[in-house]
């Protein structure tokens, strides 16, 4: 009888402890899950706030650029036209000065052309109207006119496979990249490629300039442009990659990520 | 005999998994592996000692060897718990609990002698390790609740907590049962301790296997994309 009592006491207390451990493990598991769920909700809220903030930032900068484009078109453009008319009048009044006015007329024509192109590339309505590929074509013409480097670009026909907002973002990224190439690269050639086959989208910009150490630049305060590019790409739901090394130029790729079934996200 | 085969089998599985996973282990899992090797050495030593004693017509007694092992086992497990957390309070708790265990162990050994198994020391070690590893389990579940089954720490801790906590009632009465009901004590030992030891080493083998698998997967794709 005593044997049985001892066995019962020890086995039952052991089982009781086992049960307590099982309960504790379940409680830990549930509390851990709840904590992770809470953390995920907080991270999602933070992400959504950040996304909204970037959206507002983008809208504000687009608005400013549109106003700037309008100002160039309506005000500076009109003044240049007035100057052109004035020169024409002067030429009619003094035909002997026609040859002397010719260089001024040429410069004036170039300035008007540059400003018109600039006004178009800043105007998001215009970009929305002509589409990304047309806007890039306009920007390429503007860059070629600057004669700072040779722009290698074969115009692409058709559509970009991107949404309107994505197109605008891609175009602003493209502008930021070409500005960087103009200001910092000292490149002789700029190669631009766009691949829109099979419903995909990939933009590639490559230069043969001085290049840079990506990690160093990213860590420095100068990288606001690069950070801006990354932010815009993220906001547009695109993948971007930069590869560069000193003396070997720089290559930037912007890509629409593939979905699981092999097609790409819109 | 069956219990010896079972224990040898579970130890072999854990040892094989540990050797396979050794280079992928973190410090915590590695210390548990050292503890496993320590136990295997003592297990073989104890087997050799009792066999020798039986052949020499001496009454088999490996309790002094098990006492030494108890000290080392508690030390390894305390060191593992000490290393797991960066919080000072947890580290202090590990040291305090090991100190309490040492006091209980020393008192019992000084009263009963070193040739008598320090069952109360074992019970104290059981309580100490249960408390320490429940904290670790809590932390591990908080950080990896979604993928708890991929955490070697969780598997190892569950095995350790089950073994040490469930052994407390039996080891509290171990000396009493051995003195008054030796047959019953032997039966309870094979029903409780042997089964729990098998569970413990089986869980440890899973932990080692998971440690290797998790690291191997992350080596293939370092960004986890």
Short mmCIF file of C-alpha atoms in Angstrom, two decimals:
data_model
loop_
_atom_site.label_atom_id
_atom_site.label_comp_id
_atom_site.label_asym_id
_atom_site.label_seq_id
_atom_site.Cartn_x
_atom_site.Cartn_y
_atom_site.Cartn_z
CA UNK A 1 0.00 0.00 0.00
CA UNK A 2 2.83 2.33 0.96
CA UNK A 3 4.59 1.47 -2.31
CA UNK A 4 1.53 2.44 -4.30
CA UNK A 5 1.11 5.67 -2.35
CA UNK A 6 4.70 6.67 -2.98
CA UNK A 7 4.47 5.82 -6.66
CA UNK A 8 1.21 7.72 -6.93
CA UNK A 9 2.58 10.76 -5.09
CA UNK A 10 5.75 10.98 -7.14
CA UNK A 11 4.20 10.17 -10.51
CA UNK A 12 1.25 12.51 -9.98
CA UNK A 13 3.48 15.39 -8.86
CA UNK A 14 5.75 14.78 -11.85
CA UNK A 15 2.75 14.81 -14.19
CA UNK A 16 1.45 17.94 -12.50
CA UNK A 17 4.76 19.68 -13.10
CA UNK A 18 4.71 18.48 -16.71
CA UNK A 19 1.24 19.97 -17.09
CA UNK A 20 2.40 23.27 -15.57
CA UNK A 21 5.33 23.38 -17.98
CA UNK A 22 2.99 22.74 -20.91
CA UNK A 23 0.72 25.57 -19.74
CA UNK A 24 3.70 27.91 -19.31
CA UNK A 25 5.03 27.09 -22.78
CA UNK A 26 1.60 27.77 -24.29
CA UNK A 27 1.33 31.08 -22.37
CA UNK A 28 4.82 32.11 -23.53
CA UNK A 29 3.93 31.19 -27.08
CA UNK A 30 0.69 33.20 -27.04
CA UNK A 31 2.29 36.23 -25.38
CA UNK A 32 5.19 36.10 -27.87
CA UNK A 33 2.77 35.96 -30.78
CA UNK A 34 0.78 38.88 -29.43
CA UNK A 35 3.95 40.91 -28.96
CA UNK A 36 5.07 40.21 -32.52
CA UNK A 37 1.62 41.08 -33.84
CA UNK A 38 1.73 44.37 -31.91
CA UNK A 39 5.21 45.15 -33.22
CA UNK A 40 4.10 44.39 -36.77
CA UNK A 41 1.10 46.67 -36.41
CA UNK A 42 3.33 49.46 -35.09
CA UNK A 43 5.85 48.96 -37.90
CA UNK A 44 3.05 48.99 -40.45
CA UNK A 45 1.62 52.20 -39.01
CA UNK A 46 5.07 53.78 -39.08
CA UNK A 47 5.59 52.65 -42.66
CA UNK A 48 2.23 53.96 -43.76
CA UNK A 49 2.95 57.31 -42.06
CA UNK A 50 6.33 57.48 -43.79
CA UNK A 51 4.73 56.60 -47.12
CA UNK A 52 2.15 59.32 -46.69
CA UNK A 53 4.85 61.81 -45.74
CA UNK A 54 6.82 60.96 -48.85
CA UNK A 55 3.69 61.20 -50.95
CA UNK A 56 3.08 64.69 -49.59
CA UNK A 57 6.73 65.63 -50.15
CA UNK A 58 6.51 64.42 -53.74
CA UNK A 59 3.22 66.22 -54.35
CA UNK A 60 4.67 69.46 -52.96
CA UNK A 61 7.82 69.21 -55.06
CA UNK A 62 5.77 68.35 -58.17
CA UNK A 63 3.55 71.36 -57.50
CA UNK A 64 6.58 73.64 -57.11
CA UNK A 65 8.11 72.26 -60.31
CA UNK A 66 4.84 72.74 -62.20
CA UNK A 67 4.63 76.35 -61.03
CA UNK A 68 8.24 76.86 -62.02
CA UNK A 69 7.53 75.37 -65.46
CA UNK A 70 4.49 77.59 -65.86
CA UNK A 71 6.51 80.64 -64.83
CA UNK A 72 9.18 79.79 -67.42
CA UNK A 73 6.57 79.27 -70.12
CA UNK A 74 4.27 82.19 -69.36
CA UNK A 75 6.67 84.84 -68.09
CA UNK A 76 10.25 84.25 -69.19
CA UNK A 77 9.07 82.76 -72.49
CA UNK A 78 6.95 85.85 -73.17
CA UNK A 79 9.84 88.17 -72.32
CA UNK A 80 12.12 86.28 -74.70
CA UNK A 81 9.46 86.48 -77.42
CA UNK A 82 9.18 90.22 -76.81
CA UNK A 83 12.98 90.51 -77.09
CA UNK A 84 12.87 88.56 -80.34
CA UNK A 85 10.17 90.90 -81.74
CA UNK A 86 12.21 93.89 -80.58
CA UNK A 87 15.24 92.59 -82.49
CA UNK A 88 13.12 91.99 -85.57
CA UNK A 89 11.82 95.59 -85.34
CA UNK A 90 15.38 96.90 -84.92
CA UNK A 91 16.44 94.91 -87.97
CA UNK A 92 13.60 96.43 -90.00
CA UNK A 93 14.47 99.94 -88.78
CA UNK A 94 18.22 99.49 -89.32
CA UNK A 95 18.80 96.93 -92.09
CA UNK A 96 22.55 97.68 -92.02
CA UNK A 97 22.72 96.17 -88.45
CA UNK A 98 21.06 92.87 -89.49
CA UNK A 99 24.38 90.98 -89.53
CA UNK A 100 25.34 92.26 -86.07
CA UNK A 101 22.01 91.13 -84.64
CA UNK A 102 22.42 87.58 -86.03
CA UNK A 103 24.54 86.11 -83.11
CA UNK A 104 22.14 87.64 -80.57
CA UNK A 105 19.22 86.10 -82.45
CA UNK A 106 20.93 82.69 -82.48
CA UNK A 107 21.65 82.83 -78.72
CA UNK A 108 18.13 83.99 -78.07
CA UNK A 109 16.76 81.10 -80.12
CA UNK A 110 18.91 78.61 -78.16
CA UNK A 111 17.88 80.08 -74.83
CA UNK A 112 14.20 79.84 -75.85
CA UNK A 113 14.70 76.24 -76.97
CA UNK A 114 16.45 75.25 -73.71
CA UNK A 115 13.82 76.94 -71.60
CA UNK A 116 11.00 75.30 -73.56
CA UNK A 117 12.52 71.86 -73.05
CA UNK A 118 13.18 72.59 -69.39
CA UNK A 119 9.64 73.83 -68.92
CA UNK A 120 8.28 70.64 -70.47
CA UNK A 121 10.37 68.31 -68.35
CA UNK A 122 9.35 70.15 -65.19
CA UNK A 123 5.67 70.09 -66.03
CA UNK A 124 4.11 66.87 -64.75
CA UNK A 125 0.93 67.38 -66.80
CA UNK A 126 3.04 67.42 -69.92
CA UNK A 127 4.89 64.27 -68.81
CA UNK A 128 1.54 62.61 -68.06
CA UNK A 129 0.35 63.58 -71.51
CA UNK A 130 3.35 62.43 -73.58
CA UNK A 131 4.22 59.46 -71.37
CA UNK A 132 7.52 58.39 -69.81
CA UNK A 133 9.23 57.36 -73.04
CA UNK A 134 8.36 60.66 -74.72
CA UNK A 135 9.49 62.64 -71.68
CA UNK A 136 12.81 60.79 -71.64
CA UNK A 137 13.19 61.57 -75.34
CA UNK A 138 12.66 65.29 -74.56
CA UNK A 139 15.15 65.14 -71.70
CA UNK A 140 17.69 63.38 -73.93
CA UNK A 141 17.33 66.18 -76.48
CA UNK A 142 17.92 68.73 -73.74
CA UNK A 143 21.02 66.86 -72.56
CA UNK A 144 22.35 66.54 -76.09
CA UNK A 145 21.91 70.28 -76.59
CA UNK A 146 24.14 70.91 -73.56
CA UNK A 147 26.98 69.03 -75.32
CA UNK A 148 28.59 67.98 -72.06
CA UNK A 149 28.73 64.30 -73.05
CA UNK A 150 27.60 61.97 -75.82
CA UNK A 151 24.16 60.56 -75.05
CA UNK A 152 23.63 57.04 -76.45
CA UNK A 153 19.93 56.32 -76.58
CA UNK A 154 17.71 54.42 -78.99
CA UNK A 155 14.12 55.68 -78.72
CA UNK A 156 11.73 52.97 -77.55
CA UNK A 157 8.30 52.64 -79.13
CA UNK A 158 5.15 51.70 -77.31
CA UNK A 159 4.35 52.08 -73.61
CA UNK A 160 6.40 51.75 -70.45
CA UNK A 161 4.15 49.14 -68.68
CA UNK A 162 4.05 51.45 -65.67
CA UNK A 163 1.23 53.36 -63.97
CA UNK A 164 1.05 57.18 -64.33
CA UNK A 165 2.45 57.85 -60.86
CA UNK A 166 5.21 55.33 -61.41
CA UNK A 167 6.08 56.96 -64.72
CA UNK A 168 6.40 60.36 -63.04
CA UNK A 169 8.60 58.90 -60.30
CA UNK A 170 10.81 57.12 -62.84
CA UNK A 171 11.17 60.32 -64.82
CA UNK A 172 12.18 62.32 -61.72
CA UNK A 173 14.71 59.61 -60.84
CA UNK A 174 16.01 59.76 -64.41
CA UNK A 175 16.41 63.56 -64.09
CA UNK A 176 18.21 63.21 -60.75
CA UNK A 177 20.59 60.66 -62.29
CA UNK A 178 21.35 62.75 -65.37
CA UNK A 179 21.92 65.78 -63.13
CA UNK A 180 24.37 63.73 -61.05
CA UNK A 181 26.15 62.63 -64.23
CA UNK A 182 26.34 66.25 -65.42
CA UNK A 183 27.62 67.62 -62.11
CA UNK A 184 29.90 64.90 -60.76
CA UNK A 185 30.79 62.20 -63.27
CA UNK A 186 33.01 64.03 -65.81
CA UNK A 187 31.81 61.32 -68.22
CA UNK A 188 32.30 61.38 -71.97
CA UNK A 189 29.47 58.97 -72.74
CA UNK A 190 26.10 58.31 -71.18
CA UNK A 191 24.30 55.11 -72.21
CA UNK A 192 20.55 54.94 -71.64
CA UNK A 193 18.59 51.74 -72.18
CA UNK A 194 14.97 50.88 -71.55
CA UNK A 195 13.60 47.36 -71.83
CA UNK A 196 9.81 47.02 -71.96
CA UNK A 197 9.58 43.60 -73.57
CA UNK A 198 7.22 40.92 -72.19
CA UNK A 199 5.42 43.33 -69.89
CA UNK A 200 8.54 44.15 -67.88
CA UNK A 201 10.25 47.47 -67.31
CA UNK A 202 13.93 48.06 -66.80
CA UNK A 203 15.73 51.37 -67.08
CA UNK A 204 19.51 51.33 -67.20
CA UNK A 205 21.84 54.34 -67.13
CA UNK A 206 25.58 53.85 -67.50
CA UNK A 207 28.38 56.39 -67.73
CA UNK A 208 32.13 56.13 -68.23
CA UNK A 209 32.95 58.84 -65.69
CA UNK A 210 35.12 58.93 -62.59
CA UNK A 211 32.81 56.65 -60.54
CA UNK A 212 32.67 56.51 -56.74
CA UNK A 213 32.69 54.19 -53.75
CA UNK A 214 28.99 53.66 -53.16
CA UNK A 215 29.27 52.83 -49.44
CA UNK A 216 31.41 55.92 -48.75
CA UNK A 217 29.07 58.28 -50.57
CA UNK A 218 26.03 56.66 -48.99
CA UNK A 219 27.52 57.20 -45.53
CA UNK A 220 28.40 60.86 -46.23
CA UNK A 221 26.09 63.86 -46.05
CA UNK A 222 26.38 64.36 -49.82
CA UNK A 223 24.18 61.38 -50.59
CA UNK A 224 20.87 63.25 -50.39
CA UNK A 225 20.36 62.73 -54.14
CA UNK A 226 21.00 59.00 -53.90
CA UNK A 227 18.74 58.71 -50.86
CA UNK A 228 16.08 60.65 -52.72
CA UNK A 229 16.36 58.21 -55.63
CA UNK A 230 15.99 55.23 -53.29
CA UNK A 231 12.99 56.84 -51.56
CA UNK A 232 11.27 57.62 -54.84
CA UNK A 233 11.93 54.11 -56.16
CA UNK A 234 10.51 52.59 -52.98
CA UNK A 235 7.48 54.84 -53.17
CA UNK A 236 6.88 53.77 -56.78
CA UNK A 237 7.31 50.10 -55.80
CA UNK A 238 10.40 49.66 -57.97
CA UNK A 239 13.74 48.02 -57.30
CA UNK A 240 16.84 50.10 -57.81
CA UNK A 241 20.52 49.16 -57.77
CA UNK A 242 23.68 51.21 -58.17
CA UNK A 243 27.08 49.77 -58.98
CA UNK A 244 30.14 51.95 -59.23
CA UNK A 245 33.81 51.97 -58.45
CA UNK A 246 36.44 54.71 -58.80
CA UNK A 247 37.59 55.15 -62.41
CA UNK A 248 35.05 52.67 -63.77
CA UNK A 249 31.99 54.83 -64.15
CA UNK A 250 28.61 54.14 -62.67
CA UNK A 251 25.66 51.96 -63.59
CA UNK A 252 22.17 52.46 -62.27
CA UNK A 253 19.28 50.07 -62.80
CA UNK A 254 15.62 50.60 -62.04
CA UNK A 255 13.34 47.63 -62.39
CA UNK A 256 9.75 46.67 -61.87
CA UNK A 257 9.88 43.67 -59.50
CA UNK A 258 8.61 40.36 -60.80
CA UNK A 259 5.57 38.83 -59.09
CA UNK A 260 5.49 35.19 -57.97
CA UNK A 261 3.79 33.92 -61.12
CA UNK A 262 6.54 35.37 -63.28
CA UNK A 263 4.65 38.48 -64.40
CA UNK A 264 5.45 41.93 -62.98
CA UNK A 265 3.67 44.19 -60.55
CA UNK A 266 1.73 47.11 -61.99
CA UNK B 1 19.15 -3.15 -20.04
CA UNK B 2 16.42 -1.61 -22.20
CA UNK B 3 16.83 1.73 -20.44
CA UNK B 4 20.60 1.65 -21.05
CA UNK B 5 20.06 0.96 -24.74
CA UNK B 6 17.45 3.73 -24.92
CA UNK B 7 19.69 6.25 -23.20
CA UNK B 8 22.71 5.24 -25.28
CA UNK B 9 20.60 5.64 -28.41
CA UNK B 10 19.27 9.10 -27.48
CA UNK B 11 22.78 10.23 -26.46
CA UNK B 12 24.20 8.92 -29.77
CA UNK B 13 21.54 10.77 -31.78
CA UNK B 14 22.20 14.01 -29.85
CA UNK B 15 25.97 13.57 -30.19
CA UNK B 16 25.75 12.91 -33.95
CA UNK B 17 23.48 15.92 -34.46
CA UNK B 18 25.84 18.03 -32.32
CA UNK B 19 28.94 17.01 -34.30
CA UNK B 20 27.10 17.67 -37.57
CA UNK B 21 25.87 21.09 -36.42
CA UNK B 22 28.93 22.16 -34.40
CA UNK B 23 30.27 24.77 -36.86
CA UNK B 24 26.82 26.38 -37.20
CA UNK B 25 26.11 26.63 -33.47
CA UNK B 26 25.96 29.85 -31.49
CA UNK B 27 27.66 30.09 -28.10
CA UNK B 28 24.57 29.02 -26.15
CA UNK B 29 24.02 25.84 -28.18
CA UNK B 30 27.74 25.10 -28.18
CA UNK B 31 27.85 25.16 -24.36
CA UNK B 32 24.94 22.70 -24.29
CA UNK B 33 26.95 20.49 -26.63
CA UNK B 34 29.95 20.63 -24.24
CA UNK B 35 27.59 19.64 -21.43
CA UNK B 36 26.41 16.68 -23.51
CA UNK B 37 30.00 15.53 -24.10
CA UNK B 38 30.72 15.91 -20.39
CA UNK B 39 27.72 13.69 -19.56
CA UNK B 40 28.75 11.06 -22.15
CA UNK B 41 32.25 10.92 -20.63
CA UNK B 42 30.82 10.53 -17.12
CA UNK B 43 28.24 8.01 -18.35
CA UNK B 44 30.96 5.85 -19.87
CA UNK B 45 33.14 6.38 -16.78
CA UNK B 46 30.29 5.36 -14.51
CA UNK B 47 29.57 2.28 -16.64
CA UNK B 48 33.25 1.26 -16.57
CA UNK B 49 33.48 1.89 -12.84
CA UNK B 50 30.40 -0.13 -11.88
CA UNK B 51 31.42 -2.97 -14.23
CA UNK B 52 34.85 -3.06 -12.63
CA UNK B 53 33.34 -2.99 -9.13
CA UNK B 54 30.94 -5.83 -9.99
CA UNK B 55 33.78 -7.93 -11.43
CA UNK B 56 35.91 -7.28 -8.33
CA UNK B 57 33.04 -8.24 -6.02
CA UNK B 58 32.84 -4.72 -4.64
CA UNK B 59 29.44 -3.18 -4.05
CA UNK B 60 28.81 -0.92 -7.10
CA UNK B 61 28.83 2.77 -6.16
CA UNK B 62 29.30 5.53 -8.68
CA UNK B 63 27.62 8.24 -6.61
CA UNK B 64 30.83 10.22 -6.05
CA UNK B 65 31.30 10.32 -9.84
CA UNK B 66 27.70 11.47 -10.30
CA UNK B 67 28.26 14.17 -7.67
CA UNK B 68 31.20 15.53 -9.64
CA UNK B 69 29.08 15.41 -12.77
CA UNK B 70 26.24 17.23 -11.03
CA UNK B 71 28.59 20.12 -10.21
CA UNK B 72 29.85 20.29 -13.78
CA UNK B 73 26.42 19.91 -15.35
CA UNK B 74 24.95 22.72 -13.25
CA UNK B 75 28.02 24.83 -14.07
CA UNK B 76 27.72 24.31 -17.86
CA UNK B 77 24.01 25.07 -17.82
CA UNK B 78 24.52 28.17 -15.66
CA UNK B 79 27.26 29.40 -18.01
CA UNK B 80 24.94 28.85 -20.99
CA UNK B 81 22.13 30.79 -19.28
CA UNK B 82 24.63 33.50 -18.21
CA UNK B 83 25.76 33.92 -21.82
CA UNK B 84 22.29 33.91 -23.33
CA UNK B 85 21.09 37.19 -21.89
CA UNK B 86 22.83 40.57 -21.91
CA UNK B 87 20.68 41.86 -19.03
CA UNK B 88 22.65 42.31 -15.82
CA UNK B 89 19.74 41.12 -13.68
CA UNK B 90 19.60 37.80 -15.57
CA UNK B 91 23.33 37.32 -15.25
CA UNK B 92 23.16 38.08 -11.53
CA UNK B 93 20.21 35.71 -11.12
CA UNK B 94 22.20 32.90 -12.79
CA UNK B 95 25.13 33.47 -10.42
CA UNK B 96 22.91 33.72 -7.32
CA UNK B 97 21.02 30.52 -8.17
CA UNK B 98 24.26 28.65 -8.82
CA UNK B 99 25.49 29.93 -5.44
CA UNK B 100 22.31 28.61 -3.74
CA UNK B 101 22.79 25.24 -5.43
CA UNK B 102 26.42 25.11 -4.27
CA UNK B 103 25.37 25.85 -0.69
CA UNK B 104 22.73 23.06 -0.70
CA UNK B 105 25.20 20.68 -2.36
CA UNK B 106 28.00 21.48 0.10
CA UNK B 107 25.74 21.09 3.14
CA UNK B 108 24.43 17.73 1.95
CA UNK B 109 27.87 16.42 0.99
CA UNK B 110 29.34 17.52 4.33
CA UNK B 111 26.49 15.76 6.19
CA UNK B 112 26.11 12.56 4.11
CA UNK B 113 29.59 12.27 2.61
CA UNK B 114 30.78 12.48 -1.00
CA UNK B 115 30.09 8.80 -1.70
CA UNK B 116 26.38 9.39 -1.18
CA UNK B 117 24.50 10.98 -4.10
CA UNK B 118 23.58 14.61 -3.32
CA UNK B 119 19.91 14.24 -4.14
CA UNK B 120 18.91 17.53 -2.52
CA UNK B 121 21.68 19.23 -4.49
CA UNK B 122 20.15 17.65 -7.60
CA UNK B 123 16.69 18.93 -6.60
CA UNK B 124 18.16 22.42 -6.00
CA UNK B 125 19.93 22.25 -9.37
CA UNK B 126 16.60 21.18 -10.91
CA UNK B 127 14.81 24.20 -9.47
CA UNK B 128 17.66 26.55 -10.42
CA UNK B 129 17.82 25.33 -14.00
CA UNK B 130 14.03 25.34 -14.34
CA UNK B 131 13.87 29.01 -13.29
CA UNK B 132 16.79 30.10 -15.50
CA UNK B 133 15.61 28.23 -18.56
CA UNK B 134 11.99 29.35 -18.19
CA UNK B 135 13.29 32.92 -18.46
CA UNK B 136 15.26 31.98 -21.57
CA UNK B 137 12.21 30.24 -23.00
CA UNK B 138 10.13 33.36 -22.35
CA UNK B 139 12.70 35.55 -24.13
CA UNK B 140 13.03 33.13 -27.04
CA UNK B 141 9.27 32.97 -27.54
CA UNK B 142 9.05 36.77 -27.44
CA UNK B 143 11.66 37.15 -30.14
CA UNK B 144 10.69 34.19 -32.33
CA UNK B 145 7.05 33.41 -31.64
CA UNK B 146 6.14 33.31 -35.31
CA UNK B 147 8.88 30.83 -36.16
CA UNK B 148 9.41 29.25 -32.75
CA UNK B 149 10.08 25.83 -34.27
CA UNK B 150 13.15 27.24 -36.07
CA UNK B 151 14.75 28.35 -32.80
CA UNK B 152 17.25 25.82 -31.36
CA UNK B 153 17.11 27.63 -28.01
CA UNK B 154 13.38 26.90 -27.63
CA UNK B 155 13.77 23.16 -28.31
CA UNK B 156 16.78 22.83 -26.02
CA UNK B 157 15.08 24.80 -23.23
CA UNK B 158 11.85 22.78 -23.40
CA UNK B 159 13.86 19.55 -23.08
CA UNK B 160 15.90 20.88 -20.16
CA UNK B 161 12.91 22.32 -18.30
CA UNK B 162 10.91 19.11 -18.68
CA UNK B 163 13.85 17.01 -17.45
CA UNK B 164 14.89 19.11 -14.47
CA UNK B 165 11.44 20.25 -13.28
CA UNK B 166 9.85 16.81 -13.50
CA UNK B 167 12.80 15.18 -11.74
CA UNK B 168 12.51 17.41 -8.66
CA UNK B 169 9.83 15.29 -6.82
CA UNK B 170 11.68 12.03 -7.41
CA UNK B 171 15.15 13.32 -6.51
CA UNK B 172 13.80 15.03 -3.39
CA UNK B 173 12.93 11.56 -2.09
CA UNK B 174 15.79 9.71 -3.80
CA UNK B 175 17.88 8.91 -0.72
CA UNK B 176 14.84 8.00 1.37
CA UNK B 177 13.52 5.68 -1.35
CA UNK B 178 16.93 4.12 -1.92
CA UNK B 179 17.31 3.39 1.77
CA UNK B 180 13.77 2.10 2.43
CA UNK B 181 12.42 0.94 -0.94
CA UNK B 182 15.40 0.25 -3.24
CA UNK B 183 13.40 -1.83 -5.74
CA UNK B 184 10.67 0.79 -5.98
CA UNK B 185 13.31 3.50 -6.36
CA UNK B 186 14.92 1.63 -9.26
CA UNK B 187 11.55 1.21 -10.92
CA UNK B 188 10.70 4.89 -10.50
CA UNK B 189 14.16 5.82 -11.80
CA UNK B 190 13.59 3.92 -15.04
CA UNK B 191 10.00 5.23 -15.36
CA UNK B 192 10.74 8.88 -14.61
CA UNK B 193 14.40 9.81 -14.95
CA UNK B 194 15.30 7.54 -17.85
CA UNK B 195 12.25 8.59 -19.87
CA UNK B 196 12.86 12.27 -19.11
CA UNK B 197 16.55 11.94 -20.01
CA UNK B 198 15.58 10.44 -23.36
CA UNK B 199 13.15 13.30 -23.96
CA UNK B 200 15.82 15.83 -22.97
CA UNK B 201 18.47 14.48 -25.35
CA UNK B 202 15.96 13.98 -28.13
CA UNK B 203 14.98 17.67 -27.86
CA UNK B 204 18.67 18.62 -27.74
CA UNK B 205 19.27 16.64 -30.94
CA UNK B 206 16.40 18.55 -32.59
CA UNK B 207 17.94 21.84 -31.38
CA UNK B 208 21.33 20.93 -32.89
CA UNK B 209 19.74 19.83 -36.14
CA UNK B 210 17.75 23.07 -36.38
CA UNK B 211 20.86 25.16 -35.62
CA UNK B 212 22.61 23.51 -38.59
CA UNK B 213 19.62 23.80 -40.90
CA UNK B 214 18.91 27.47 -40.12
CA UNK B 215 22.52 28.50 -40.70
CA UNK B 216 22.81 26.39 -43.84
CA UNK B 217 19.73 28.08 -45.34
CA UNK B 218 21.03 31.55 -44.48
CA UNK B 219 24.41 30.73 -46.07
CA UNK B 220 22.70 30.06 -49.39
CA UNK B 221 20.75 33.31 -49.29
CA UNK B 222 22.40 35.82 -46.95
CA UNK B 223 19.75 38.52 -47.44
CA UNK B 224 16.91 36.13 -46.67
CA UNK B 225 15.04 37.28 -49.80
#
